[in-house]
Tab-separated table of C-alpha atoms and ligand atoms in Angstrom:
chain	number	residue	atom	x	y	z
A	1	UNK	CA	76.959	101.461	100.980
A	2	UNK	CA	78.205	97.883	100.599
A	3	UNK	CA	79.982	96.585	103.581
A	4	UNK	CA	80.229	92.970	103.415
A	5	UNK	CA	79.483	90.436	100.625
A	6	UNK	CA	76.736	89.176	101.637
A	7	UNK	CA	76.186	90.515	104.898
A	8	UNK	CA	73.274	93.389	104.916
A	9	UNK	CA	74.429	96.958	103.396
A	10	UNK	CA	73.604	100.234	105.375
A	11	UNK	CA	72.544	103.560	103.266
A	12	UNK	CA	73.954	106.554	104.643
A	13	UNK	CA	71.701	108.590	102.929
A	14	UNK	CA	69.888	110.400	106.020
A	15	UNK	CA	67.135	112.250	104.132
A	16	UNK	CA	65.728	108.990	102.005
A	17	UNK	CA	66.752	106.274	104.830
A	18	UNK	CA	66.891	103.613	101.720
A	19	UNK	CA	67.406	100.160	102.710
A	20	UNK	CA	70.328	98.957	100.622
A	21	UNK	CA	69.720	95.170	99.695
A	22	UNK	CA	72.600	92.761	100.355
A	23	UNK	CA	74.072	91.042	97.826
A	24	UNK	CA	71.771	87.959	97.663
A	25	UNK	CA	68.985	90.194	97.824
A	26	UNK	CA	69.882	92.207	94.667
A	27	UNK	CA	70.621	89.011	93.146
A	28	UNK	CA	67.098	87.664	94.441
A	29	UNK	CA	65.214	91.090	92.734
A	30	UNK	CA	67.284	90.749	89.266
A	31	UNK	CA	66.091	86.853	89.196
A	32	UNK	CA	62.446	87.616	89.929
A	33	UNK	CA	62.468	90.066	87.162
A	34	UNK	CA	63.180	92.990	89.125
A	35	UNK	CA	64.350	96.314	88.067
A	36	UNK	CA	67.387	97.739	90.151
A	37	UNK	CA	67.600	101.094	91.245
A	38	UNK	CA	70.656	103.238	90.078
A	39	UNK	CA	71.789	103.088	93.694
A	40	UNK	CA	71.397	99.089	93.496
A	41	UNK	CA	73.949	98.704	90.015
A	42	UNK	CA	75.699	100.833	91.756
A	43	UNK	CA	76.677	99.179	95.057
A	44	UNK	CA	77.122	95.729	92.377
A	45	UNK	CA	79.570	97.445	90.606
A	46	UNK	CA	81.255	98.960	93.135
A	47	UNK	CA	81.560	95.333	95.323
A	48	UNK	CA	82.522	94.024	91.726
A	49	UNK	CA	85.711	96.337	91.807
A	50	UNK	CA	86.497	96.514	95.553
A	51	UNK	CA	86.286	92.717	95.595
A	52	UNK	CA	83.950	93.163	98.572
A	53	UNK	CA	81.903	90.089	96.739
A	54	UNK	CA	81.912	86.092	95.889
A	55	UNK	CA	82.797	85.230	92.423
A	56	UNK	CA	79.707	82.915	92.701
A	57	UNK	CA	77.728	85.890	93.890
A	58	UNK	CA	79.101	88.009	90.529
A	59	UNK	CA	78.028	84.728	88.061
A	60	UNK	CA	74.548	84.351	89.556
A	61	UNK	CA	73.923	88.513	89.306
A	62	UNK	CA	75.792	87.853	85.191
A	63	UNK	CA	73.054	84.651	84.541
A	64	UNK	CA	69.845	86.888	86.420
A	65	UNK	CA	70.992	89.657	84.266
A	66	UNK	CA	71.182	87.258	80.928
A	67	UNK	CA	67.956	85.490	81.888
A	68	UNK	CA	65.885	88.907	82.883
A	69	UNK	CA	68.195	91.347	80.886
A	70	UNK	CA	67.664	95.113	81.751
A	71	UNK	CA	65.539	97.727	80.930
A	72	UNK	CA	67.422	101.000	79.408
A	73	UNK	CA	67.666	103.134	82.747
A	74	UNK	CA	69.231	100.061	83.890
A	75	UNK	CA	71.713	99.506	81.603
A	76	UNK	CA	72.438	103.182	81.537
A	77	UNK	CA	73.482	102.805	85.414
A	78	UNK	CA	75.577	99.688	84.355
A	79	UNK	CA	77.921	101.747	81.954
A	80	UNK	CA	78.091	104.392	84.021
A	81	UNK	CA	79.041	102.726	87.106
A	82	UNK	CA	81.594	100.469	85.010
A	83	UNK	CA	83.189	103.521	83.714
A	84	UNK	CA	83.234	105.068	86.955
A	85	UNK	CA	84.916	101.828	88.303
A	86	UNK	CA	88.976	103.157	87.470
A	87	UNK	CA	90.840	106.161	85.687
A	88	UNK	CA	88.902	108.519	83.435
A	89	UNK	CA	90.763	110.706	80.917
A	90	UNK	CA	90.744	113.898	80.843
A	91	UNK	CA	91.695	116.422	77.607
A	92	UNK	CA	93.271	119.955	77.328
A	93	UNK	CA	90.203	122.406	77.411
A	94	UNK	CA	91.418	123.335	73.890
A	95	UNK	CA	90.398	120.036	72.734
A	96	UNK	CA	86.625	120.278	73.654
A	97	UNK	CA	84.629	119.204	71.059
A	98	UNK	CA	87.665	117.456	68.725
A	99	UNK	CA	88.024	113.750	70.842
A	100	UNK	CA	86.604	111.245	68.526
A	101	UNK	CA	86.768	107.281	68.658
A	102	UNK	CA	84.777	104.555	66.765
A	103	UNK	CA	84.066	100.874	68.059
A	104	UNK	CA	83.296	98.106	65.972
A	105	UNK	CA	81.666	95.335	67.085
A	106	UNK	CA	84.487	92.860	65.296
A	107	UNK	CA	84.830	91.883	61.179
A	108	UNK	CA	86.973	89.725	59.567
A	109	UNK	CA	89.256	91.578	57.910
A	110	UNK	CA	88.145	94.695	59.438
A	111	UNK	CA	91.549	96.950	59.232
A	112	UNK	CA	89.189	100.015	59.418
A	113	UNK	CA	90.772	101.386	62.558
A	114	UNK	CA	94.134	101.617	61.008
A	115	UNK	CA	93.089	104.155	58.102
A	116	UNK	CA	90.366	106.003	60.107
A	117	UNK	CA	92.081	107.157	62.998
A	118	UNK	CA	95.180	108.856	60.861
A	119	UNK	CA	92.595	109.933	58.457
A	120	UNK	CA	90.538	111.829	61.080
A	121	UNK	CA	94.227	113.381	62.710
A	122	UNK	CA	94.407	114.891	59.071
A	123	UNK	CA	91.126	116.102	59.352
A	124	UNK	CA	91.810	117.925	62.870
A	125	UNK	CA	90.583	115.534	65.253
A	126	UNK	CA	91.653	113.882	68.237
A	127	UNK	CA	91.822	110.104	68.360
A	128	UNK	CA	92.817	108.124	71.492
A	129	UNK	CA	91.740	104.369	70.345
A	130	UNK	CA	91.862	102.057	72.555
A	131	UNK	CA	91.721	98.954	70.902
A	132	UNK	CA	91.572	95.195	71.645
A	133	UNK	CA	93.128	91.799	70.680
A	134	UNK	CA	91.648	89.384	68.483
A	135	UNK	CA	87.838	88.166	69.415
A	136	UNK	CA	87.184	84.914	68.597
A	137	UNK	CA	87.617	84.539	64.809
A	138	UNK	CA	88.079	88.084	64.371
A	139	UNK	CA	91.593	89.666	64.221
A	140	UNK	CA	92.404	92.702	66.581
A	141	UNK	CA	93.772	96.191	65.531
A	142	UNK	CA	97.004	95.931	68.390
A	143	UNK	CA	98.156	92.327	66.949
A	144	UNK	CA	97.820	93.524	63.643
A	145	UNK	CA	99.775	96.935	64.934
A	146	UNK	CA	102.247	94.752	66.225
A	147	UNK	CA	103.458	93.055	62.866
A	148	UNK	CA	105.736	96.730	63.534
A	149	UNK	CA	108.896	95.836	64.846
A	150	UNK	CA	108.524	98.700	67.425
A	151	UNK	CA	105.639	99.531	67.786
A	152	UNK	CA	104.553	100.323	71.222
A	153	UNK	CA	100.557	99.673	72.226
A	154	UNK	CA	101.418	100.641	75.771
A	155	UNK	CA	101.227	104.312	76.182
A	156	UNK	CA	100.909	105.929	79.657
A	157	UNK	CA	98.434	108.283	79.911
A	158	UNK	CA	100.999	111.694	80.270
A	159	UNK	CA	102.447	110.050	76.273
A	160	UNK	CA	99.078	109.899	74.920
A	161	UNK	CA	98.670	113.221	75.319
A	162	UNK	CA	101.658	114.385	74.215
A	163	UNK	CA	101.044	112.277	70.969
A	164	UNK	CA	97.825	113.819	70.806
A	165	UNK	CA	99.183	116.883	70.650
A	166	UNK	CA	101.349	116.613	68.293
A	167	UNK	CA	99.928	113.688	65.684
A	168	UNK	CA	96.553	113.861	66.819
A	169	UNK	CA	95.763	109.905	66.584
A	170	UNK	CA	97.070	107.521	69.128
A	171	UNK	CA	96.225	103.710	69.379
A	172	UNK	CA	96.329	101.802	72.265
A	173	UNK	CA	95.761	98.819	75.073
A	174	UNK	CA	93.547	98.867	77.298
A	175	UNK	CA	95.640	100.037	80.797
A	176	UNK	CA	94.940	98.478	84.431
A	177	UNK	CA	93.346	101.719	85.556
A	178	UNK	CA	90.819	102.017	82.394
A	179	UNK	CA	87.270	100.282	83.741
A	180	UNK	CA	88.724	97.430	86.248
A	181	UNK	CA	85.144	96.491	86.670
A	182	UNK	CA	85.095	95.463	83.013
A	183	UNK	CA	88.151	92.868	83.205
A	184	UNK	CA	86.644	91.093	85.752
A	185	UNK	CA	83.005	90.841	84.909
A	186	UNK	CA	84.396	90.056	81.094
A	187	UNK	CA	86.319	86.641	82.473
A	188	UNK	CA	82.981	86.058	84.929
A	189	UNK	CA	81.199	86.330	81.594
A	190	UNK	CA	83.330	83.729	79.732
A	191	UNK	CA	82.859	81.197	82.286
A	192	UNK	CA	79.295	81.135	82.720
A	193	UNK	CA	78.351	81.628	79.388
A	194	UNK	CA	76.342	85.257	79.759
A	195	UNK	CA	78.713	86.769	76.828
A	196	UNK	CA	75.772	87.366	74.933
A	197	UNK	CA	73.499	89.419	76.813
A	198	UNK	CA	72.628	93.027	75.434
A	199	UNK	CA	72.981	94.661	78.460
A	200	UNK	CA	76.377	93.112	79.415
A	201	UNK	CA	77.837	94.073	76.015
A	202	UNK	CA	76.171	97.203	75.783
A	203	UNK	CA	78.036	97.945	79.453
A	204	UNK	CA	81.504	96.652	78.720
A	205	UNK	CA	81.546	98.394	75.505
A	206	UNK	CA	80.348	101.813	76.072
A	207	UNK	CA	82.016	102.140	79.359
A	208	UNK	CA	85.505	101.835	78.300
A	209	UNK	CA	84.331	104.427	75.369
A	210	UNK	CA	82.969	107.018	78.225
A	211	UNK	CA	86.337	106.466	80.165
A	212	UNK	CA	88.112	108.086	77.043
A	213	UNK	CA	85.929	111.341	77.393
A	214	UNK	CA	84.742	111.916	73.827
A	215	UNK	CA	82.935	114.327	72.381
A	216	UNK	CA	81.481	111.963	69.446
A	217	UNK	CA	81.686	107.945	69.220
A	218	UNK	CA	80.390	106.282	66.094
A	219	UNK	CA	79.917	102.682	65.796
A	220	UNK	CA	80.377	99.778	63.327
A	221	UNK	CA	77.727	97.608	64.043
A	222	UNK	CA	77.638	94.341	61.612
A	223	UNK	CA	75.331	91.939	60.572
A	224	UNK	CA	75.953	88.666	58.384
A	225	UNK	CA	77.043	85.417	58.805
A	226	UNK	CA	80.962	86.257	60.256
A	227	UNK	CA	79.085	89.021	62.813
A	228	UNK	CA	78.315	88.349	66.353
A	229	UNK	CA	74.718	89.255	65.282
A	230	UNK	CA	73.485	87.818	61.982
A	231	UNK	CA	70.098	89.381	61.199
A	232	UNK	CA	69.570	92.658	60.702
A	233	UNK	CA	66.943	93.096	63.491
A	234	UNK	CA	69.359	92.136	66.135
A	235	UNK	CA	72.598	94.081	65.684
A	236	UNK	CA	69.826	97.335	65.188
A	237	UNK	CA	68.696	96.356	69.061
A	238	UNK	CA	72.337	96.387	69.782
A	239	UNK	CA	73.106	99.391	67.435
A	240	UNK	CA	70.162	101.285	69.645
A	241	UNK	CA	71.011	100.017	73.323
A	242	UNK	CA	74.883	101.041	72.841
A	243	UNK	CA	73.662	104.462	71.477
A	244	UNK	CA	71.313	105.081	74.365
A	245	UNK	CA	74.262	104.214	76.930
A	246	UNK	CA	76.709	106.361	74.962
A	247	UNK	CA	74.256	109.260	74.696
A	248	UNK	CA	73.677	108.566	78.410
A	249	UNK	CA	76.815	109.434	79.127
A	250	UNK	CA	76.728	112.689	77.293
A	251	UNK	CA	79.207	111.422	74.140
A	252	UNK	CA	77.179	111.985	70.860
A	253	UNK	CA	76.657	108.656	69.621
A	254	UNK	CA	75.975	107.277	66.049
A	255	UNK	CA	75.791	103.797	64.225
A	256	UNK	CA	76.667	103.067	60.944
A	257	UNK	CA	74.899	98.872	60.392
A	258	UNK	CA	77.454	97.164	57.822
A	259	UNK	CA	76.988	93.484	56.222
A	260	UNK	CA	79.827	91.198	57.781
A	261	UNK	CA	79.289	88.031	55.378
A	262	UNK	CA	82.481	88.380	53.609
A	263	UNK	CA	86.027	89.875	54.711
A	264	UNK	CA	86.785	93.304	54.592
A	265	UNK	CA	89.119	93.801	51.398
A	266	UNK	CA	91.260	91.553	50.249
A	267	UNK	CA	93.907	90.453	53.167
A	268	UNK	CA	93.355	88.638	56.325
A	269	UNK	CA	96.307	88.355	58.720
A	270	UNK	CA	97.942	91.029	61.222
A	271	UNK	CA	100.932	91.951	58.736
A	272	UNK	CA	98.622	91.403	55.685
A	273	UNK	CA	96.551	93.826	56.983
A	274	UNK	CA	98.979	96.655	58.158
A	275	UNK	CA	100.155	96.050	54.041
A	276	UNK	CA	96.531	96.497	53.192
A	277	UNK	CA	96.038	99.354	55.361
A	278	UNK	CA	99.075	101.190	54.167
A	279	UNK	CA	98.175	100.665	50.705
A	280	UNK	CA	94.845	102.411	51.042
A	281	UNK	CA	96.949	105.358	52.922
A	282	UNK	CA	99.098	105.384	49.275
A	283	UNK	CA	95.460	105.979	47.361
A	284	UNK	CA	95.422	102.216	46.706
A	285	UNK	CA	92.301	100.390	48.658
A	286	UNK	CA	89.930	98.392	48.060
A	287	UNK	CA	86.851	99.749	47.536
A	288	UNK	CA	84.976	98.432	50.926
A	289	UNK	CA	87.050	99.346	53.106
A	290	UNK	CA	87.271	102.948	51.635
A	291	UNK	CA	83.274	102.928	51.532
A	292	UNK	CA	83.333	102.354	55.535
A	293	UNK	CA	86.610	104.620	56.118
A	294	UNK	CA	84.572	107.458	54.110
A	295	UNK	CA	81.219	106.479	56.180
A	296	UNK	CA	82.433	106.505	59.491
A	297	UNK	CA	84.842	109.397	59.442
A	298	UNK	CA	81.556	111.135	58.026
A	299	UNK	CA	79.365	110.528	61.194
A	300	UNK	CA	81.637	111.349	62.799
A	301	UNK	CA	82.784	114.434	61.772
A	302	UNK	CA	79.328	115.595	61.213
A	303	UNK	CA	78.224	114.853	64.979
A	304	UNK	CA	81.336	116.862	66.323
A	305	UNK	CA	79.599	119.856	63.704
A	306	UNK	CA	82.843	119.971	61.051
A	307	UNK	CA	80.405	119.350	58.302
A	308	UNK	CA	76.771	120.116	57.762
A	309	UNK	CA	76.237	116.837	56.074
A	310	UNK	CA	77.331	113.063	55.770
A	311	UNK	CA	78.358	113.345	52.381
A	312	UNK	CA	80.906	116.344	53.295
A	313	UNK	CA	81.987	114.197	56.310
A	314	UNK	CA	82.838	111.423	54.077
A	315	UNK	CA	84.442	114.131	51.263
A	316	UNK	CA	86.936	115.148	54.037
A	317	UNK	CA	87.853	112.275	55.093
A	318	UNK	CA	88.221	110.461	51.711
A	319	UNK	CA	90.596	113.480	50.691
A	320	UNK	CA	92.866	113.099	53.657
A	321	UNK	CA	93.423	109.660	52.251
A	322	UNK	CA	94.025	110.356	48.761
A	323	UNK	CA	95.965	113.302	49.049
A	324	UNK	CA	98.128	111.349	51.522
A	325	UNK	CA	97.352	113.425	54.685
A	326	UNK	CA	96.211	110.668	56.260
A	327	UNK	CA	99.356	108.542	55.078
A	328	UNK	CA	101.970	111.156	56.799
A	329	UNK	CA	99.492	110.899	60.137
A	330	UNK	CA	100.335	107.195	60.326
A	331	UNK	CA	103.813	107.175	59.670
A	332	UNK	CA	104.340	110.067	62.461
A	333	UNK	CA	101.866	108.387	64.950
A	334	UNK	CA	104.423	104.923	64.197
A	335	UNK	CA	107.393	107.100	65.040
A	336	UNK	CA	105.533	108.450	68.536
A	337	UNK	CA	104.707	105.160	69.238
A	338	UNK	CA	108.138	103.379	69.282
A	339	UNK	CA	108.971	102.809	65.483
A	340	UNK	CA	112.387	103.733	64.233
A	341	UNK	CA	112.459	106.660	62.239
A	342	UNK	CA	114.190	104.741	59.023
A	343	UNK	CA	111.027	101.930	59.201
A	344	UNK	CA	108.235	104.093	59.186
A	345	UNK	CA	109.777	106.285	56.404
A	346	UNK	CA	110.476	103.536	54.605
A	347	UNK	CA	107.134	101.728	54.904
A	348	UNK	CA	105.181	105.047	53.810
A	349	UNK	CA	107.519	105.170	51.082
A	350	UNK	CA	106.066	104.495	47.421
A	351	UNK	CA	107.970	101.165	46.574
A	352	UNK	CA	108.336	99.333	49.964
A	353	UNK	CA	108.929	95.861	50.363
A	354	UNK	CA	107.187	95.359	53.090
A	355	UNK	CA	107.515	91.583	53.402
A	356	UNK	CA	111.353	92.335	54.436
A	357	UNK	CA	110.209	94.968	57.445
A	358	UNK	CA	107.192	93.166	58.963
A	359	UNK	CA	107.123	90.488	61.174
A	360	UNK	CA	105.903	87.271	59.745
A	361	UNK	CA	103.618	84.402	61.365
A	362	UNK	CA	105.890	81.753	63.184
A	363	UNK	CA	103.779	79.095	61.622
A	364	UNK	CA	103.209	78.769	57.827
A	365	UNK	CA	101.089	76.162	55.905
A	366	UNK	CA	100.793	76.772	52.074
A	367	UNK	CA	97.147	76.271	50.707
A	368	UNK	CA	97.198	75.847	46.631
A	369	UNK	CA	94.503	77.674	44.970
A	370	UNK	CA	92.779	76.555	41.521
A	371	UNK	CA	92.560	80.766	40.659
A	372	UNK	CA	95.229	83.146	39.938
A	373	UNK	CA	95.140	85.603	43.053
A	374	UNK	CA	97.196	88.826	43.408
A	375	UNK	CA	99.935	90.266	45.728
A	376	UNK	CA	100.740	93.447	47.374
A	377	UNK	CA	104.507	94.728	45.884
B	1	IUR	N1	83.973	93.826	73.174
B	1	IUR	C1	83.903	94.341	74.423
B	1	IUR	O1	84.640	95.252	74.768
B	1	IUR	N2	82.984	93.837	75.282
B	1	IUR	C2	82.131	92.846	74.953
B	1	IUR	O2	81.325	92.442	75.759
B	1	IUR	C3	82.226	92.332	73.624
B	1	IUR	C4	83.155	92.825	72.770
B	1	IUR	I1	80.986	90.784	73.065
């Protein structure tokens, strides 16, 4: 049990009598190369969140942890401990075996999210994505969701249910109960330059997965010059450490690897995007992004057992889309999620003008291009 930050911790545990290390003492063990005990990530994590620790303390465990990184029982510990750190959901027993999510691990143009999760509601599924801003040069699925005058990325967790229920895809912010540990180890990270350690990404990803209680997670690893990871090698060493945690934690966990060198489709911008996206709802998308829809939505609904086979999975899901299941998901989960009525009609309608109804950039530069290009109508 941790008591003090860096005073020394008592177990409690009367039949092992295990010394608990202090804080500079676990720090000491992780620089020397050590491996800590599940009890030991445990009693970090738990300081981390109780504040019962020194920021310095938490950079100097990030920078051992970079330098010595972790071996898999390790990092399992990490993810589970971070998820452990605030709220986990919990899902009507009904449900059991339908909760489905997918993480990528950031594109440029990667709109993938807004086609998937509507396309797996159509298919039966239950999708509560939590989703994240914009990552460096990559755009994220909320500010693109937010070109919508209306809609709502905060949802309590009492409404995603309910939308559950009744669309069967929800898309969301993180909330301040969902993995506190994660928010501030993440801005720890950031300032001491230990972003990019396996471990540490493999924990803040998969824990805020395992805090949505899935059944099946599949994820979009990429590879390529716009990737965090640009060889193939590497994002398959992050592909495997973020299935072991996942697995871990008792969500069946998959990897699709896809090339990140050039943007996904044909737009890049929020409201570009949500056009984009609702174009490939209307049967209209670009073949890429349909190839990773169709992929993904496979895995995954061959891991929850809806299929026998990926090429099924991806059957399924590419039907939803092109018979417009998928396109009737969207527009209902933009009316449960703050959207007047008369918008999302109208932007699921066949002739939209959707430059009218979405919200524009406040600042506009115009680039000339030697090529003709095309635009969405
Ligand atoms: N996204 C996350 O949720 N966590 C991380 O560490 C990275 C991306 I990098």
């Amino acid at each position: 049990m941790m008591t003090a930050a860096s005073g020394r911790p008592h177990s409690t545990d009367c039949n092992h009598q295990v010394e608990m290390l202090s804080v500079p003492e676990l720090i000491k063990k992780k620089r020397d190369g050590g491996t800590l005990s599940d009890e030991e990530v445990k009693a970090f994590i738990q300081a981390v969140t109780t504040q019962n620790i020194q920021d310095c303390q938490i950079g100097a465990m990030l920078m051992a942890i970079w330098q010595r990184s972790m071996v898999a029982t390790e990092t399992e510990a990490l993810t589970r401990e971070m998820m452990r750190s605030g709220e986990v959901m919990s899902w009507p027993e009904e449900w059991a075996g339908l909760v489905v999510d997918k993480h990528s691990t950031g594109g440029v143009g990667d709109k993938v999210s807004l086609v998937l999760a509507p396309a797996l509601a159509a298919c039966g599924c239950k999708v509560p994505m939590i989703s994240g801003r914009g990552l460096v040069h990559t755009g994220g699925t909320l500010d693109k969701l937010e070109s919508i005058p209306g809609f709502n990325i905060h949802q309590p967790p009492a409404q995603v249910r309910g939308i559950l229920a009744s669309v069967g895809c929800c898309i969301m912010g993180q909330t301040e109960t969902l993995v506190p540990a994660d928010r501030v180890l993440y801005a720890l990270r950031d300032a001491t330059s230990t972003v990019d350690s396996l471990p540490l990404i493999t924990g803040s990803i998969i824990s805020k997965k395992g805090a949505e209680s899935l059944t099946a997670l599949v994820l979009d690893v990429k590879f390529g010059r716009a990737a965090l990871y640009k060889d193939l090698a590497s994002a398959k060493k992050l592909a495997q450490s973020l299935m072991n945690a996942g697995n871990g934690l008792g969500m069946r966990t998959g990897a699709v690897l896809s090339r990140m060198d050039t943007p996904i489709g044909r737009c890049v911008g929020n409201s570009l995007e949500v056009i984009e996206s609702l174009e490939t709802l209307k049967g209209k998308g670009p073949d890429d992004l349909m190839e990773l829809v169709t992929s993904l939505g496979g895995v995954l609904l061959m891991m929850i057992g809806k299929v026998s086979n990926l090429s099924e999975g991806s059957r399924q899901i590419s039907e939803a889309v092109i018979g417009g299941a998928a396109l009737s998901k969207f527009q209902a989960m933009m009316e449960a999620q703050g959207v007047a009525n008369e918008t999302a009609r109208s932007l699921c309608s066949a002739h939209t003008d959707y430059y009218s109804i979405l919200r524009k950039a406040q600042h506009q530069m115009e680039l000339k291009t030697p090529k003709d290009g095309r635009k969405y109508t």
